[in-house]
């Protein structure tokens, strides 16, 4: 509760709403004690007195009644009616919901069908029908508004109750011989009560507005008694000549409803854990880049290289160094593997290259990516966009989630082609079919018309590969493209990629957590741990003689290819959180060769021989 | 597809029956002698007797329901005592006026609401987003009847841009421009709240979609950000925005009652309020059943549209 209030108070607007609504309720409560003139005394001599001129502060209405007094009494009445309606709706609706959810089966079926029927009406029609039957009047309007809101409570509470009824403590209560009524009162009710209160707090503003509305129509409170709605309704006749008589009650309704809405928003936000963790923020088109000095004069003869790349996630006060000074080089016609456990920063490295790391919270704080002399991190949006999917393209992990579910294969492929090439309709279609053929999709013309969900996992990933190939790229960055597939399909996709690399002279950067995959496809490999490269060299060399203790452990838990799942789970301990790394080697807590220097020294990535680098002071092999 | 539409129409039958039962039962709750309640205490005995016969009060509730149901299925909703006119004629005529008002308003709030929501989501946490969020909050909180009155004061009385009220000019041609002028204020006033709600929910639907992997794919393809947002993201978000539009249509239709009162619009809402105040029960009954049935049909249309939009749902 205190935590909740704290969360609520963080939202300043909600707090303002809370203060306003408490003030309004307070004034409404003390109204009878205030020295106000009688709100219903008619004084036709003094009608339509403007505000602030006479002793009637807010002026008088068309019958010369004191507006201030009428406003306060009206507010009191409106609030009372609104709260009563909310209470009544909550009482009946929640009862239906609890009974329906608790007993289930036929009871549930019948009750919920009835509720559905009520919800089939536009709400006001139902309210009008009820008022028509009962006759106009404030009490009848209250009942009408309450009934109209019953379905909302019934549905919500039923949902919660259904969730509880399957819990063990209910079964236990049943077994102990408690009657249903007792179980509902002692076990169910306390659990659903908070939900009822929240549902009430979010609908009470609405009900105040609705009863005011019915009064405005002349169907609610009857003269001389007046709530805010009927004050406004009566003032309507004099709208043009004496607008203030309308503004006074109207503004009050606005203030009350707005305050309640603000408060409701705050309550909802405070209760929605997704908002707290910032998950609901949507990524920008390009990863944010911190302001740092740019590197000039990049080597234009290099195909693609990453230098000292640092990508961080700023979440709350924490700063996760997901990628911390990574340098890699992609070569034409070769495949570079980046391997590591999840959280090692391998995917973030891959996504940083084209600015595809979600931001917020991601931010690139240092380094450059050199594509033929262009720094992809600093280049302008337009240039980056022309390279995305053009010369440098991506294949993502799960083709089901990374293909658009509502467009056909053809639409998505053609769009990829047209983003970078100017072709006629016919040419694009030809190209699209060719691409599907080149990734060995049988029946390409039929498959082109399919939606992603109609294809098998392997076929979907082939479509993704076709899309990556659409504009004859020079570099393909594949982020665990086979992880979501089963083993046989995995092998097929790998051999396809292998073939494409040699055929087209592509450079592939292949992200994986699987040394089996590395041995099949990669020429070079970079091993990542806690955002840093710990070993880098030709894959054959590393596979045969791993130098870093982490690499050899990683390989130790790789079963032979084709024999079941290959997972890295069997290294003792967990990878460290990259927001609070201790000094020294990040792997030290899990390493068996640790010596005291490992904990104190900053360990550099150093050459072991001409081709290999390792970040360890006691490498396992010396070549 | 056709099969789905038929299936959906078929499933509406129990809902429509339910609506008729509810309305019938509510009307049966009228305390005391309905004939005197309807006709007032000065009614002539002949009239009372005739009405009692019309209402079938000599029969059981059960029989009465089926007689009434049979009648309304043939389009016979009885006769309005206050207007001395067949209920169905009056309702259809008035509902036409309401449709013009609510329909215009619905199109306005859908277009503006979705655009505002998309913009807000695309510029999340930036100034545009904060501005839209604030305006939306204001829009959601203002009672439409009060807003309508204030709009009359500003735009009709002070600025004289639009007529104060009514649907047609008292003198002069009843053409489209005249209608548009009369429609501008009430339709806007009616649209405000729904626009706010739609904008708000579209924003969160878009935020949900923008985090999806396929949006990253669209960006990785090198697509223009406008296409990513307005085509890829909005198309996917529409799947969850459409049902919201269906619900909001009900709210627009409901809000029309207030707006029709404020702007003297000759719609079915004002007819109902007048009928209630005159205790013209048959008119109320007929109006409510008719409009509710239309709303059910409309919601089926929304479902079908939803279906067309998302190929993943099996027909
Ligand atoms: S530096 Fe020390 S702790 Fe780190 S991997 Fe090498 S031996 Fe182990």
PDB file of N, CA, C and O and ligand atoms in Angstrom, chain A residues 548-550 585-589 591-595 598 603 615-619, ligand 1:
ATOM      1  N   UNK A 548      41.323 -19.574 -24.219  1.00  0.00           N
ATOM      2  CA  UNK A 548      40.676 -18.981 -23.044  1.00  0.00           C
ATOM      3  C   UNK A 548      39.903 -20.058 -22.278  1.00  0.00           C
ATOM      4  O   UNK A 548      39.212 -20.876 -22.889  1.00  0.00           O
ATOM      5  N   UNK A 549      40.008 -20.056 -20.973  1.00  0.00           N
ATOM      6  CA  UNK A 549      39.300 -21.076 -20.190  1.00  0.00           C
ATOM      7  C   UNK A 549      37.797 -21.090 -20.492  1.00  0.00           C
ATOM      8  O   UNK A 549      37.168 -22.145 -20.499  1.00  0.00           O
ATOM      9  N   UNK A 550      37.241 -19.913 -20.759  1.00  0.00           N
ATOM     10  CA  UNK A 550      35.811 -19.848 -21.052  1.00  0.00           C
ATOM     11  C   UNK A 550      35.500 -20.602 -22.345  1.00  0.00           C
ATOM     12  O   UNK A 550      34.549 -21.373 -22.417  1.00  0.00           O
ATOM     13  N   UNK A 585      39.288  -9.816 -14.247  1.00  0.00           N
ATOM     14  CA  UNK A 585      38.684 -10.647 -15.270  1.00  0.00           C
ATOM     15  C   UNK A 585      37.224 -10.945 -14.927  1.00  0.00           C
ATOM     16  O   UNK A 585      36.924 -11.393 -13.828  1.00  0.00           O
ATOM     17  N   UNK A 586      36.346 -10.705 -15.880  1.00  0.00           N
ATOM     18  CA  UNK A 586      34.923 -10.911 -15.625  1.00  0.00           C
ATOM     19  C   UNK A 586      34.600 -12.394 -15.445  1.00  0.00           C
ATOM     20  O   UNK A 586      33.610 -12.755 -14.824  1.00  0.00           O
ATOM     21  N   UNK A 587      35.457 -13.255 -15.976  1.00  0.00           N
ATOM     22  CA  UNK A 587      35.189 -14.687 -15.910  1.00  0.00           C
ATOM     23  C   UNK A 587      35.719 -15.317 -14.619  1.00  0.00           C
ATOM     24  O   UNK A 587      35.410 -16.470 -14.304  1.00  0.00           O
ATOM     25  N   UNK A 588      36.490 -14.547 -13.885  1.00  0.00           N
ATOM     26  CA  UNK A 588      37.169 -15.097 -12.708  1.00  0.00           C
ATOM     27  C   UNK A 588      36.283 -15.925 -11.778  1.00  0.00           C
ATOM     28  O   UNK A 588      36.681 -17.005 -11.347  1.00  0.00           O
ATOM     29  N   UNK A 589      35.050 -15.470 -11.460  1.00  0.00           N
ATOM     30  CA  UNK A 589      34.238 -16.256 -10.524  1.00  0.00           C
ATOM     31  C   UNK A 589      33.923 -17.668 -11.016  1.00  0.00           C
ATOM     32  O   UNK A 589      33.626 -18.546 -10.219  1.00  0.00           O
ATOM     33  N   UNK A 591      36.036 -19.325 -13.240  1.00  0.00           N
ATOM     34  CA  UNK A 591      37.246 -19.895 -13.828  1.00  0.00           C
ATOM     35  C   UNK A 591      37.976 -20.755 -12.801  1.00  0.00           C
ATOM     36  O   UNK A 591      38.009 -20.429 -11.611  1.00  0.00           O
ATOM     37  N   UNK A 592      38.561 -21.867 -13.282  1.00  0.00           N
ATOM     38  CA  UNK A 592      39.270 -22.735 -12.344  1.00  0.00           C
ATOM     39  C   UNK A 592      40.754 -22.429 -12.259  1.00  0.00           C
ATOM     40  O   UNK A 592      41.476 -22.958 -11.420  1.00  0.00           O
ATOM     41  N   UNK A 593      41.232 -21.546 -13.173  1.00  0.00           N
ATOM     42  CA  UNK A 593      42.664 -21.245 -13.147  1.00  0.00           C
ATOM     43  C   UNK A 593      42.952 -19.904 -12.519  1.00  0.00           C
ATOM     44  O   UNK A 593      44.032 -19.350 -12.677  1.00  0.00           O
ATOM     45  N   UNK A 594      41.974 -19.337 -11.830  1.00  0.00           N
ATOM     46  CA  UNK A 594      42.137 -17.982 -11.304  1.00  0.00           C
ATOM     47  C   UNK A 594      43.373 -17.841 -10.410  1.00  0.00           C
ATOM     48  O   UNK A 594      43.638 -18.681  -9.553  1.00  0.00           O
ATOM     49  N   UNK A 595      44.156 -16.805 -10.648  1.00  0.00           N
ATOM     50  CA  UNK A 595      45.221 -16.440  -9.724  1.00  0.00           C
ATOM     51  C   UNK A 595      44.958 -15.021  -9.260  1.00  0.00           C
ATOM     52  O   UNK A 595      44.074 -14.349  -9.801  1.00  0.00           O
ATOM     53  N   UNK A 598      44.425 -12.114 -11.620  1.00  0.00           N
ATOM     54  CA  UNK A 598      43.184 -12.098 -12.398  1.00  0.00           C
ATOM     55  C   UNK A 598      42.185 -11.114 -11.808  1.00  0.00           C
ATOM     56  O   UNK A 598      41.374 -10.524 -12.512  1.00  0.00           O
ATOM     57  N   UNK A 603      42.537  -6.884 -17.618  1.00  0.00           N
ATOM     58  CA  UNK A 603      43.124  -7.851 -18.541  1.00  0.00           C
ATOM     59  C   UNK A 603      42.881  -7.448 -19.990  1.00  0.00           C
ATOM     60  O   UNK A 603      41.745  -7.174 -20.389  1.00  0.00           O
ATOM     61  N   UNK A 615      42.018 -12.892 -24.147  1.00  0.00           N
ATOM     62  CA  UNK A 615      41.968 -11.989 -22.999  1.00  0.00           C
ATOM     63  C   UNK A 615      42.080 -12.829 -21.731  1.00  0.00           C
ATOM     64  O   UNK A 615      41.104 -13.130 -21.074  1.00  0.00           O
ATOM     65  N   UNK A 616      43.325 -13.240 -21.424  1.00  0.00           N
ATOM     66  CA  UNK A 616      43.521 -14.090 -20.254  1.00  0.00           C
ATOM     67  C   UNK A 616      44.997 -14.073 -19.907  1.00  0.00           C
ATOM     68  O   UNK A 616      45.838 -14.062 -20.807  1.00  0.00           O
ATOM     69  N   UNK A 617      45.311 -14.044 -18.619  1.00  0.00           N
ATOM     70  CA  UNK A 617      46.737 -14.051 -18.289  1.00  0.00           C
ATOM     71  C   UNK A 617      47.299 -15.458 -18.175  1.00  0.00           C
ATOM     72  O   UNK A 617      48.498 -15.659 -18.144  1.00  0.00           O
ATOM     73  N   UNK A 618      46.444 -16.423 -18.086  1.00  0.00           N
ATOM     74  CA  UNK A 618      46.937 -17.800 -18.034  1.00  0.00           C
ATOM     75  C   UNK A 618      46.265 -18.638 -19.117  1.00  0.00           C
ATOM     76  O   UNK A 618      45.516 -19.565 -18.810  1.00  0.00           O
ATOM     77  N   UNK A 619      46.469 -18.292 -20.406  1.00  0.00           N
ATOM     78  CA  UNK A 619      45.778 -19.039 -21.449  1.00  0.00           C
ATOM     79  C   UNK A 619      46.112 -20.526 -21.392  1.00  0.00           C
ATOM     80  O   UNK A 619      47.182 -20.894 -20.902  1.00  0.00           O
TER      81      UNK A 619
HETATM   82  S1  LIG C   1      42.348 -14.095 -16.677  1.00  0.00           S
HETATM   83 FE1  LIG C   1      42.409 -15.441 -14.957  1.00  0.00          FE
HETATM   84  S2  LIG C   1      40.299 -15.600 -14.286  1.00  0.00           S
HETATM   85 FE2  LIG C   1      40.260 -14.720 -16.298  1.00  0.00          FE
HETATM   86  S3  LIG C   1      40.020 -16.442 -17.604  1.00  0.00           S
HETATM   87 FE3  LIG C   1      42.192 -16.121 -17.499  1.00  0.00          FE
HETATM   88  S4  LIG C   1      42.816 -17.396 -15.835  1.00  0.00           S
HETATM   89 FE4  LIG C   1      40.611 -17.272 -15.669  1.00  0.00          FE
END
